[in-house]
Coordinates of C-alpha atoms and ligand atoms in Angstrom, one line a residue:
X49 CA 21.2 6.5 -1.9
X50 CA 22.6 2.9 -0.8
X51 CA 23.5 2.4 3.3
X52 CA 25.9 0.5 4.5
X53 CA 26.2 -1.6 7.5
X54 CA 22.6 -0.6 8.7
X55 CA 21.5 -2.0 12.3
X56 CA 17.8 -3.1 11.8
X57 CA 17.3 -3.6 15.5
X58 CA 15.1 -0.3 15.1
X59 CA 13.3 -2.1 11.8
X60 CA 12.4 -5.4 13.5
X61 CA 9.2 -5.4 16.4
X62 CA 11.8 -8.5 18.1
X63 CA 13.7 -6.0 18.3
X64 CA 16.8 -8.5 17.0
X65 CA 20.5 -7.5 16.8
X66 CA 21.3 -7.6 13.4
X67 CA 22.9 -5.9 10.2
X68 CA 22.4 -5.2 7.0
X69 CA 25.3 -4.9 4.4
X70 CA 23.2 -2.7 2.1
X71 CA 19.9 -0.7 2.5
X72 CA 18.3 1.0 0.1
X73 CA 15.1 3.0 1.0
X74 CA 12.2 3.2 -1.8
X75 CA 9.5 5.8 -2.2
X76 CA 8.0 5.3 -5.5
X77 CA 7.6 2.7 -8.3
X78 CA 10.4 4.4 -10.4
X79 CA 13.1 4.2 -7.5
X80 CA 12.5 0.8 -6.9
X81 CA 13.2 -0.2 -10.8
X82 CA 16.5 2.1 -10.6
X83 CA 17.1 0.2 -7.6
X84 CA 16.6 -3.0 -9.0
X85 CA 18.4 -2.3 -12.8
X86 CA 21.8 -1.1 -11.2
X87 CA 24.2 -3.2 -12.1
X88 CA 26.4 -2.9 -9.3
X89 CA 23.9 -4.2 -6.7
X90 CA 22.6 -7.1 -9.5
X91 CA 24.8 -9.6 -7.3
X92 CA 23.6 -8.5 -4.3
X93 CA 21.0 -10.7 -2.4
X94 CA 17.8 -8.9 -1.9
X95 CA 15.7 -9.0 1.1
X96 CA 12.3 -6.9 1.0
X97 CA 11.9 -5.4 4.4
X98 CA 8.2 -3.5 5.8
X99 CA 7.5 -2.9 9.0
X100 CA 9.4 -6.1 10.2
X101 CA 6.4 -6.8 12.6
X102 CA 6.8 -10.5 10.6
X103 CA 10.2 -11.5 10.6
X104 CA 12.3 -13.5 12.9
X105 CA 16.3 -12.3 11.8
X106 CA 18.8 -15.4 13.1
X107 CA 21.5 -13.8 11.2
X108 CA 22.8 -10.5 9.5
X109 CA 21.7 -10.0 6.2
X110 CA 24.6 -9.8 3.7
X111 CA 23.1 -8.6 0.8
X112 CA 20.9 -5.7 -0.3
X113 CA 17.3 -5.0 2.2
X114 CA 15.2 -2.7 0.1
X115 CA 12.7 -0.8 2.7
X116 CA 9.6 -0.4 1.0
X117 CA 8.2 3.1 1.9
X118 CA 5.9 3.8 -1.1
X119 CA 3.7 6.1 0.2
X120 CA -0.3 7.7 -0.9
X121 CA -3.8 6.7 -0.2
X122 CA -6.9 7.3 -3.1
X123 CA -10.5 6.8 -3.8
X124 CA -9.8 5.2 -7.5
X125 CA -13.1 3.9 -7.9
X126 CA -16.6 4.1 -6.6
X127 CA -20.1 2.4 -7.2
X128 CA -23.6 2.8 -5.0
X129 CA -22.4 0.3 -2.7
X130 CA -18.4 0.4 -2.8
X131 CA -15.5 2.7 -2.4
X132 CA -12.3 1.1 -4.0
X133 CA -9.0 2.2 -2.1
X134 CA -5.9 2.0 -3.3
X135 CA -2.7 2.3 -1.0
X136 CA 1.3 2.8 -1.5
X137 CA 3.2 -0.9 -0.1
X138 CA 4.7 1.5 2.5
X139 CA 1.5 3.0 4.2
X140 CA 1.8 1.6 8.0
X141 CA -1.3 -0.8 7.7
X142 CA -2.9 1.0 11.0
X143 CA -3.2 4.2 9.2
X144 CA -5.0 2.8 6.4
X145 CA -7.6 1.7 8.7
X146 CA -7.7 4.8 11.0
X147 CA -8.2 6.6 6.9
X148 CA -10.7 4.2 6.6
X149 CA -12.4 4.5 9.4
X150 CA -12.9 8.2 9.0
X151 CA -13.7 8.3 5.7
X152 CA -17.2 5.9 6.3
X153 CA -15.3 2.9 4.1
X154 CA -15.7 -0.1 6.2
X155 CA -14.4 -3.6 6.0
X156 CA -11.6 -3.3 7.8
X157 CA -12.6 -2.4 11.3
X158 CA -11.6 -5.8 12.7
X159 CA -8.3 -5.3 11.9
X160 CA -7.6 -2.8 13.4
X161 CA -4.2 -2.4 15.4
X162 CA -2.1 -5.2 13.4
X163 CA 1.2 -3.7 12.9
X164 CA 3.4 -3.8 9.8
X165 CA 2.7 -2.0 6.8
X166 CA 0.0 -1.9 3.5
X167 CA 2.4 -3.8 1.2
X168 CA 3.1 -6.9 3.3
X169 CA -0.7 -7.4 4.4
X170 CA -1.5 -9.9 1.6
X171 CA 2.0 -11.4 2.0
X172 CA 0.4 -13.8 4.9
X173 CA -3.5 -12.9 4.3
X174 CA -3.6 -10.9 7.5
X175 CA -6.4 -12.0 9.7
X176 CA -8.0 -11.2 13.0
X177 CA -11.6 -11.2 14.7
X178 CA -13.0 -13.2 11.5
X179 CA -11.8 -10.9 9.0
X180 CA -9.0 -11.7 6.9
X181 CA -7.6 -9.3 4.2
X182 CA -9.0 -11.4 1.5
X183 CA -12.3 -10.8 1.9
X184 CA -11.7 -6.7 1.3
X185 CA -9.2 -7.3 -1.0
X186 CA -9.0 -6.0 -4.8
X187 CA -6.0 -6.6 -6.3
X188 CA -2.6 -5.3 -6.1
X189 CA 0.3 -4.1 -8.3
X190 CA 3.7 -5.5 -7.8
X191 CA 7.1 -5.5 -9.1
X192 CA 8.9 -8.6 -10.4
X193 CA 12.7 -8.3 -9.2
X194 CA 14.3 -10.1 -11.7
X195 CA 12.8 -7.6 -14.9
X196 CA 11.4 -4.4 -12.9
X197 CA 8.2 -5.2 -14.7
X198 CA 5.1 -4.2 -13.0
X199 CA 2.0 -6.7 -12.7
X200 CA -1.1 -6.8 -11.7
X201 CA -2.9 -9.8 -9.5
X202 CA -6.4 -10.7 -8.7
X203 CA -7.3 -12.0 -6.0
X204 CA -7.5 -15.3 -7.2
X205 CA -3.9 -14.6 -8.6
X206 CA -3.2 -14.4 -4.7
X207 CA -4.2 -17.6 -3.9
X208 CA -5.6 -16.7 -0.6
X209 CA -5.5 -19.2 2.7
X210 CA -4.8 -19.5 5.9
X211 CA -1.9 -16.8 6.8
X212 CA -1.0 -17.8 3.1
X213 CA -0.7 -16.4 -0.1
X214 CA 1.2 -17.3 -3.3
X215 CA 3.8 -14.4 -2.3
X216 CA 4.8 -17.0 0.4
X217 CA 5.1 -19.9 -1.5
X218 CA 5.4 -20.3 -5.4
X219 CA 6.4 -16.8 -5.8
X220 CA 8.4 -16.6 -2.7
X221 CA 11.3 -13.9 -3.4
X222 CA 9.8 -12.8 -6.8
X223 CA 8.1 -10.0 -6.2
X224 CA 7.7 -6.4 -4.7
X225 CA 4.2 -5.7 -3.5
X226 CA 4.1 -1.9 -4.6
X227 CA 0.2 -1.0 -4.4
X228 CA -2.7 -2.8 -3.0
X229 CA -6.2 -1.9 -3.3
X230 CA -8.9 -2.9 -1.5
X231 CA -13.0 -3.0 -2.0
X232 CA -14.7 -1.4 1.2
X233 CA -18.8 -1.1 1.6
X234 CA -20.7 2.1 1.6
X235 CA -22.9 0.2 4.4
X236 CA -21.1 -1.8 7.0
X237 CA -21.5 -5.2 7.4
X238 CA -20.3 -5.4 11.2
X239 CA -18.6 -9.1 11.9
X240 CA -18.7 -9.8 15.9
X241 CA -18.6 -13.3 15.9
X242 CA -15.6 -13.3 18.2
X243 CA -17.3 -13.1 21.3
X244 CA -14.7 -10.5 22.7
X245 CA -16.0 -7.9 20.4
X246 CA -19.7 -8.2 21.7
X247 CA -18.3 -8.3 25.5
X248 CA -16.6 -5.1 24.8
X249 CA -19.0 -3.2 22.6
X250 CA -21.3 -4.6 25.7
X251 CA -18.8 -3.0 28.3
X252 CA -18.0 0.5 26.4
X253 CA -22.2 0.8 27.0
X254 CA -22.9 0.5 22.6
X255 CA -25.6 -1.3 21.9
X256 CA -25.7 -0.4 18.5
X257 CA -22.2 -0.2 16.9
X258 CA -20.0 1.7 14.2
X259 CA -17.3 1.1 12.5
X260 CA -15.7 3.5 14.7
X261 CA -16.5 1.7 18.2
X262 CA -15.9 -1.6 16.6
X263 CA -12.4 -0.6 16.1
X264 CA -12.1 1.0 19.3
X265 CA -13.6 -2.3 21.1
X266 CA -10.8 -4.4 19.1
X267 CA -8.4 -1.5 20.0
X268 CA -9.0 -2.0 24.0
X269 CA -9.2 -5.6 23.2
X270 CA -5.4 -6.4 21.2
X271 CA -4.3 -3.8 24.0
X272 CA -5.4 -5.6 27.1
X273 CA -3.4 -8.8 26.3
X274 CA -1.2 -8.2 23.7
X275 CA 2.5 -6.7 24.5
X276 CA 3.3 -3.4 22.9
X277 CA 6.5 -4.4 20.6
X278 CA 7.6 -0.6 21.9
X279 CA 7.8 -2.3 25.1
X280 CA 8.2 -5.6 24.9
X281 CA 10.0 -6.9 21.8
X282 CA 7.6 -9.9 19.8
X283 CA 6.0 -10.4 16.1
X284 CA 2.5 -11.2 17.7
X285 CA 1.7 -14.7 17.3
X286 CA 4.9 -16.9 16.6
X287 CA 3.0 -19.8 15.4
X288 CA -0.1 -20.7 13.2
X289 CA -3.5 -22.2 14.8
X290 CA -3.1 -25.7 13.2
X291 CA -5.7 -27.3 11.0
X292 CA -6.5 -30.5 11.8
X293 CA -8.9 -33.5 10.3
X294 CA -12.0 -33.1 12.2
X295 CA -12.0 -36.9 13.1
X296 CA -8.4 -36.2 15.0
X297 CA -9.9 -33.0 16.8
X298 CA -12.8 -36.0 18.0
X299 CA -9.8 -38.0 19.3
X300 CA -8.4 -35.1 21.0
X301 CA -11.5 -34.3 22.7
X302 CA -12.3 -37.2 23.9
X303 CA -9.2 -37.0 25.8
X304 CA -9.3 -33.3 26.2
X305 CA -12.5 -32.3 26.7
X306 CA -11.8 -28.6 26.8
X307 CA -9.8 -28.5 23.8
X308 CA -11.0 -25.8 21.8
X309 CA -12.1 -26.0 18.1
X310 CA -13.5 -24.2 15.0
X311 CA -15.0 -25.3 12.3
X312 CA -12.5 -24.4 9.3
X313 CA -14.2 -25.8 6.3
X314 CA -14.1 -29.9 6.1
X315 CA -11.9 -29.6 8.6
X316 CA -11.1 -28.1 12.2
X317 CA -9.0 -25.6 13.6
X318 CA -7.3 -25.7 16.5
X319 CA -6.0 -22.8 19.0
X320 CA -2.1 -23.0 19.6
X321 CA -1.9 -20.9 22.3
X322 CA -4.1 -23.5 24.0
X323 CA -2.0 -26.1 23.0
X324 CA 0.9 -24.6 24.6
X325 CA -0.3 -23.3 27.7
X326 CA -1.4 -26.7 28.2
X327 CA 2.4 -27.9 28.1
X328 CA 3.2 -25.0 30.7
X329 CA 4.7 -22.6 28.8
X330 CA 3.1 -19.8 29.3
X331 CA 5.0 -17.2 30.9
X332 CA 7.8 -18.9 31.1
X333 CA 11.0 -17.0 30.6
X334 CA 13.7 -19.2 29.2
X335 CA 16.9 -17.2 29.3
X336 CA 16.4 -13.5 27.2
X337 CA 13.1 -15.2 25.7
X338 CA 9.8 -16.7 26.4
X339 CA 6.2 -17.0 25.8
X340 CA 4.0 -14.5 27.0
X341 CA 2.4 -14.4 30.3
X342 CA -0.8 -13.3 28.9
X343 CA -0.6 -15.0 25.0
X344 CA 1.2 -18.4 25.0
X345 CA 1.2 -18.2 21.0
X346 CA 3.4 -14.7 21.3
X347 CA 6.9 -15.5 21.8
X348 CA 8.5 -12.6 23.5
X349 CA 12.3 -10.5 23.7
X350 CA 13.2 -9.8 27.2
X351 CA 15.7 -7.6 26.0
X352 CA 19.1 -9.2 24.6
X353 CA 17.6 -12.4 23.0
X354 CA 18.9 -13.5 19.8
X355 CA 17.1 -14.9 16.9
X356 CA 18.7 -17.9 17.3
X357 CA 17.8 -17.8 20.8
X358 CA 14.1 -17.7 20.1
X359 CA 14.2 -20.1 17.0
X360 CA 15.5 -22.9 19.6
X361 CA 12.9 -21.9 22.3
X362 CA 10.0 -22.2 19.0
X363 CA 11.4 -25.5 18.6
X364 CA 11.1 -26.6 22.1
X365 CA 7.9 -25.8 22.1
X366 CA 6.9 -27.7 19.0
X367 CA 8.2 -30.4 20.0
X368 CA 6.2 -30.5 23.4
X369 CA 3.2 -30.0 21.9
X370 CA 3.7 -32.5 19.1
X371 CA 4.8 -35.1 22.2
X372 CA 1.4 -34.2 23.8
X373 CA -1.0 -33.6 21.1
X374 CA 0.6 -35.5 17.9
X375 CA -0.2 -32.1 16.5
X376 CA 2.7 -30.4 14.5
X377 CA 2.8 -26.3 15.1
X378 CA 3.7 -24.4 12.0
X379 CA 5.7 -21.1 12.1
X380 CA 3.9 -18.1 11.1
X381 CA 7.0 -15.9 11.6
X382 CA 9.2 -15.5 8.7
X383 CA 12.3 -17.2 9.9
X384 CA 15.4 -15.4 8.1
Ligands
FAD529 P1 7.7 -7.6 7.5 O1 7.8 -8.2 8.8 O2 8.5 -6.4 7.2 O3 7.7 -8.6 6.4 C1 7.1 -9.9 6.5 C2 7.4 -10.7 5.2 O4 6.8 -10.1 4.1 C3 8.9 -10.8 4.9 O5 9.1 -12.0 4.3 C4 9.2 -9.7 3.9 O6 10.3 -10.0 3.1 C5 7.9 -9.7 3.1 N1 7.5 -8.4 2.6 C6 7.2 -7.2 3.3 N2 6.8 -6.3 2.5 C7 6.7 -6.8 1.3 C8 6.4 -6.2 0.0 N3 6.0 -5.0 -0.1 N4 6.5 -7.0 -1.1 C9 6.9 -8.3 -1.0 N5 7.2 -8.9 0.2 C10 7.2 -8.1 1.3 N6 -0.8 -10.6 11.8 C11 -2.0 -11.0 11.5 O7 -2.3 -11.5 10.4 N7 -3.1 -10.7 12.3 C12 -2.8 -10.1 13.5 O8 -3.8 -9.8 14.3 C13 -1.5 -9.7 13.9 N8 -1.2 -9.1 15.1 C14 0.0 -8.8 15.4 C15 0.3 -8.2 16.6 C16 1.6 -7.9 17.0 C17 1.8 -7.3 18.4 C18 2.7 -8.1 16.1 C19 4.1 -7.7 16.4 C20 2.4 -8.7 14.9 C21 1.1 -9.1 14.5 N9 0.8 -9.7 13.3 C22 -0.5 -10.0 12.9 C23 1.9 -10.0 12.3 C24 2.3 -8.8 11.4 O9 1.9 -7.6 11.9 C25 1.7 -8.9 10.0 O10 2.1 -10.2 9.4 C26 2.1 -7.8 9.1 O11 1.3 -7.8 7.9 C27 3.6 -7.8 8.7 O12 3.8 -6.6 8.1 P2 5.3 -5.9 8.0 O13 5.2 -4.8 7.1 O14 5.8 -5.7 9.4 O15 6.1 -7.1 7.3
NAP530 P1 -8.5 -15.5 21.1 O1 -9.6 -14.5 20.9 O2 -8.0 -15.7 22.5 O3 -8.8 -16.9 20.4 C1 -7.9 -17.9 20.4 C2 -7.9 -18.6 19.0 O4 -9.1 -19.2 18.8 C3 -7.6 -17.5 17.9 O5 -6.4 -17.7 17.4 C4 -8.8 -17.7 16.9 O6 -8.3 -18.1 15.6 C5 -9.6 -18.8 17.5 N1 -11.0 -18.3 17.7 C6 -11.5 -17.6 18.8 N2 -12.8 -17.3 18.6 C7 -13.2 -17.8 17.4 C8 -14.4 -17.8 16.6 N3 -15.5 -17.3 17.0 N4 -14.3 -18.4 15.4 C9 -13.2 -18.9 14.9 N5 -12.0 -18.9 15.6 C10 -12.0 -18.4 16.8 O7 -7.2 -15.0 20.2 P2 -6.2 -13.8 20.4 O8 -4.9 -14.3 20.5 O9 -6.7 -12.9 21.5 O10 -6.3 -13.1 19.0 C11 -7.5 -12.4 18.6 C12 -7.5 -12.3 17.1 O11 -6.4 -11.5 16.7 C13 -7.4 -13.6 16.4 O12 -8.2 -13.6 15.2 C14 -5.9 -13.7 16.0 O13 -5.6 -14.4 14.8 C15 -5.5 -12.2 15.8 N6 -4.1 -12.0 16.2 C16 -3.2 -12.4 15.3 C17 -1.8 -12.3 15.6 C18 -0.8 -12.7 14.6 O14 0.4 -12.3 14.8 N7 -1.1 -13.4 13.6 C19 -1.4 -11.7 16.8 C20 -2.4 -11.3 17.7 C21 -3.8 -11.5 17.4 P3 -7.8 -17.1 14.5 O15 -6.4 -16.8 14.9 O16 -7.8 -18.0 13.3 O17 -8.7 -15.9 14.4

């Protein structure tokens, strides 16, 4: 069944005023092709909508948003040392790992607590705590709009990066992620670089840790400083931590000294919350927006903020920081 006129204020974490013309909820592969063939909607301008934990809406959307809400979680494949799990696009990306997590498959422990759903994780190569999806990842089934036809990608199909895939660039608006399916160990191999994790594992009194206290430290963790969309309307971090040639991270220390940096291959990463706080924005409210008192990178909804509202504020703040830094911030946030 096609909606009209749907608010997605309840489908967007920014919790943004806007409409769609046409909605069209999906719960299997053979729904979506329906969805897709009917010549009546064929004109239609489709927007793929998840958990809209991602998405920054400046306007309504007059065309048709299919919600993906394929659904289903199963062991398709095991060896001595992996299980292989395969999800539906719609599974809310927390559950999966709460599945995981009681099921012995780790991998995906670090990322625990990152909203959205399944389908949209290897949209932007979800990442936290050192762990991005890439390096659980299997492949994943998707649908190409313009024939209905399903396809299968590798991983090197994806063309993993930094918050990137190829869904975000060359095949931007081609596809419908329907399945993903991911290739978890037997025996964990536990990642606690980020020192956070070791302070906490340290304060919850585990000296030898699970993949269920892992989660639960990067649970306490994303909870302590991040704002609860529920509460506070945001799509976690509005920008991406820029990479930078290592010789112009040496120029910027030697006039910063406590400029932070990681090595990110050749070259070095820098943290853009730092960056920002360090042009006094955090916490500052700017009219119904602003940047958050305890994240500078998390661009926040006080309550009747508009898209447009928060776009301008975003491009305040990249200009500051390129006035400060020479360093150009790059939107994570898909700007619609
Ligand atoms: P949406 O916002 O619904 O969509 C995002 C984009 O993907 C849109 O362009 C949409 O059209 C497209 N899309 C969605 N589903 C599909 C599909 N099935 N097929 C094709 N295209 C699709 N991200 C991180 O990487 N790491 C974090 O630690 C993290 N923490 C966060 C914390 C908070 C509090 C919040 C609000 C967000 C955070 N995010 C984080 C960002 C966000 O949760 C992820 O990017 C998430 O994967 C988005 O999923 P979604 O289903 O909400 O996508
Ligand atoms: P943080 O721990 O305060 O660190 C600030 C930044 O420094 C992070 O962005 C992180 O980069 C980088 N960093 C810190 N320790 C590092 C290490 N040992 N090696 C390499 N890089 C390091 O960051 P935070 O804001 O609380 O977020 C914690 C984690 O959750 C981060 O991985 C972050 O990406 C993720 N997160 C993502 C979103 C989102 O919407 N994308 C929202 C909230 C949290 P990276 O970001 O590259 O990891």
């Amino acid at each position: 069944m096609i909606e009209q006129n749907v608010s997605l204020k309840p489908y967007n974490t920014f919790g943004l005023n806007a409409q769609a013309k046409l909605m069209a909820r999906v719960n299997s592969v053979a729904a979506l092709q329906e969805v897709l063939a009917d010549v009546k909607l064929k004109k239609e301008e489709r927007f793929i909508l998840g958990g809209g934990s991602n998405l920054l809406l400046t306007k309504d959307i007059d065309g048709l948003v299919i919600k993906n809400e394929l659904a289903g979680i199963e062991v398709v494949n095991e060896t001595p040392e992996h299980f292989f799990i395969k999800s539906g696009a719609g599974v809310v990306w927390h559950e999966l790992v709460l599945h995981c997590i009681a099921n012995g498959y780790a991998g995906i422990e670090n990322l625990s607590l990152i909203p959205g759903n399944v389908g949209a994780a290897p949209m932007q190569n979800i990442g936290a705590y050192g762990v991005e999806l890439k390096d659980v990842f299997h492949s994943l089934e998707a649908v190409e709009m313009a024939t209905g036809n399903v396809e299968s990608f590798s991983a090197s199909d994806c063309e993993f990066g930094y918050r990137e895939s190829v869904f975000k660039r060359k095949l931007k608006g081609q596809f419908i992620i329907s399945s993903v399916t991911l290739k978890l160990n037997k025996k964990p191999n536990f990642n606690t670089s980020y020192g956070a994790i070791e302070e906490e594992l340290q304060r919850l009194g585990i000296s030898s840790p699970s993949i269920k206290t892992v989660s639960q430290a990067v649970i306490n963790i994303r909870q302590s400083k991040l704002p609860d969309p529920k509460v506070l309307g945001n799509s976690g971090s509005f920008f991406k931590n820029p990479v930078v040639p290592t010789s112009q991270y040496e120029e910027l220390q030697a006039k910063h000294p406590n400029i932070p940096g990681y090595p990110a291959g050749d070259e070095t990463k820098l943290a853009a919350g730092w960056l920002i706080e360090q042009c006094g924005w955090k916490g500052k409210v700017v009219g119904n927006t602003g940047s958050h008192a305890k994240q500078a990178l998390v661009l926040v909804n006080y309550g009747n903020a508009t898209g447009v509202e928060i776009f301008k504020l975003s491009e305040q703040i990249m200009s500051s920081v390129y006035d400060a830094f020479g360093v150009r911030l790059e939107r994570e946030v898909n700007v619609y």
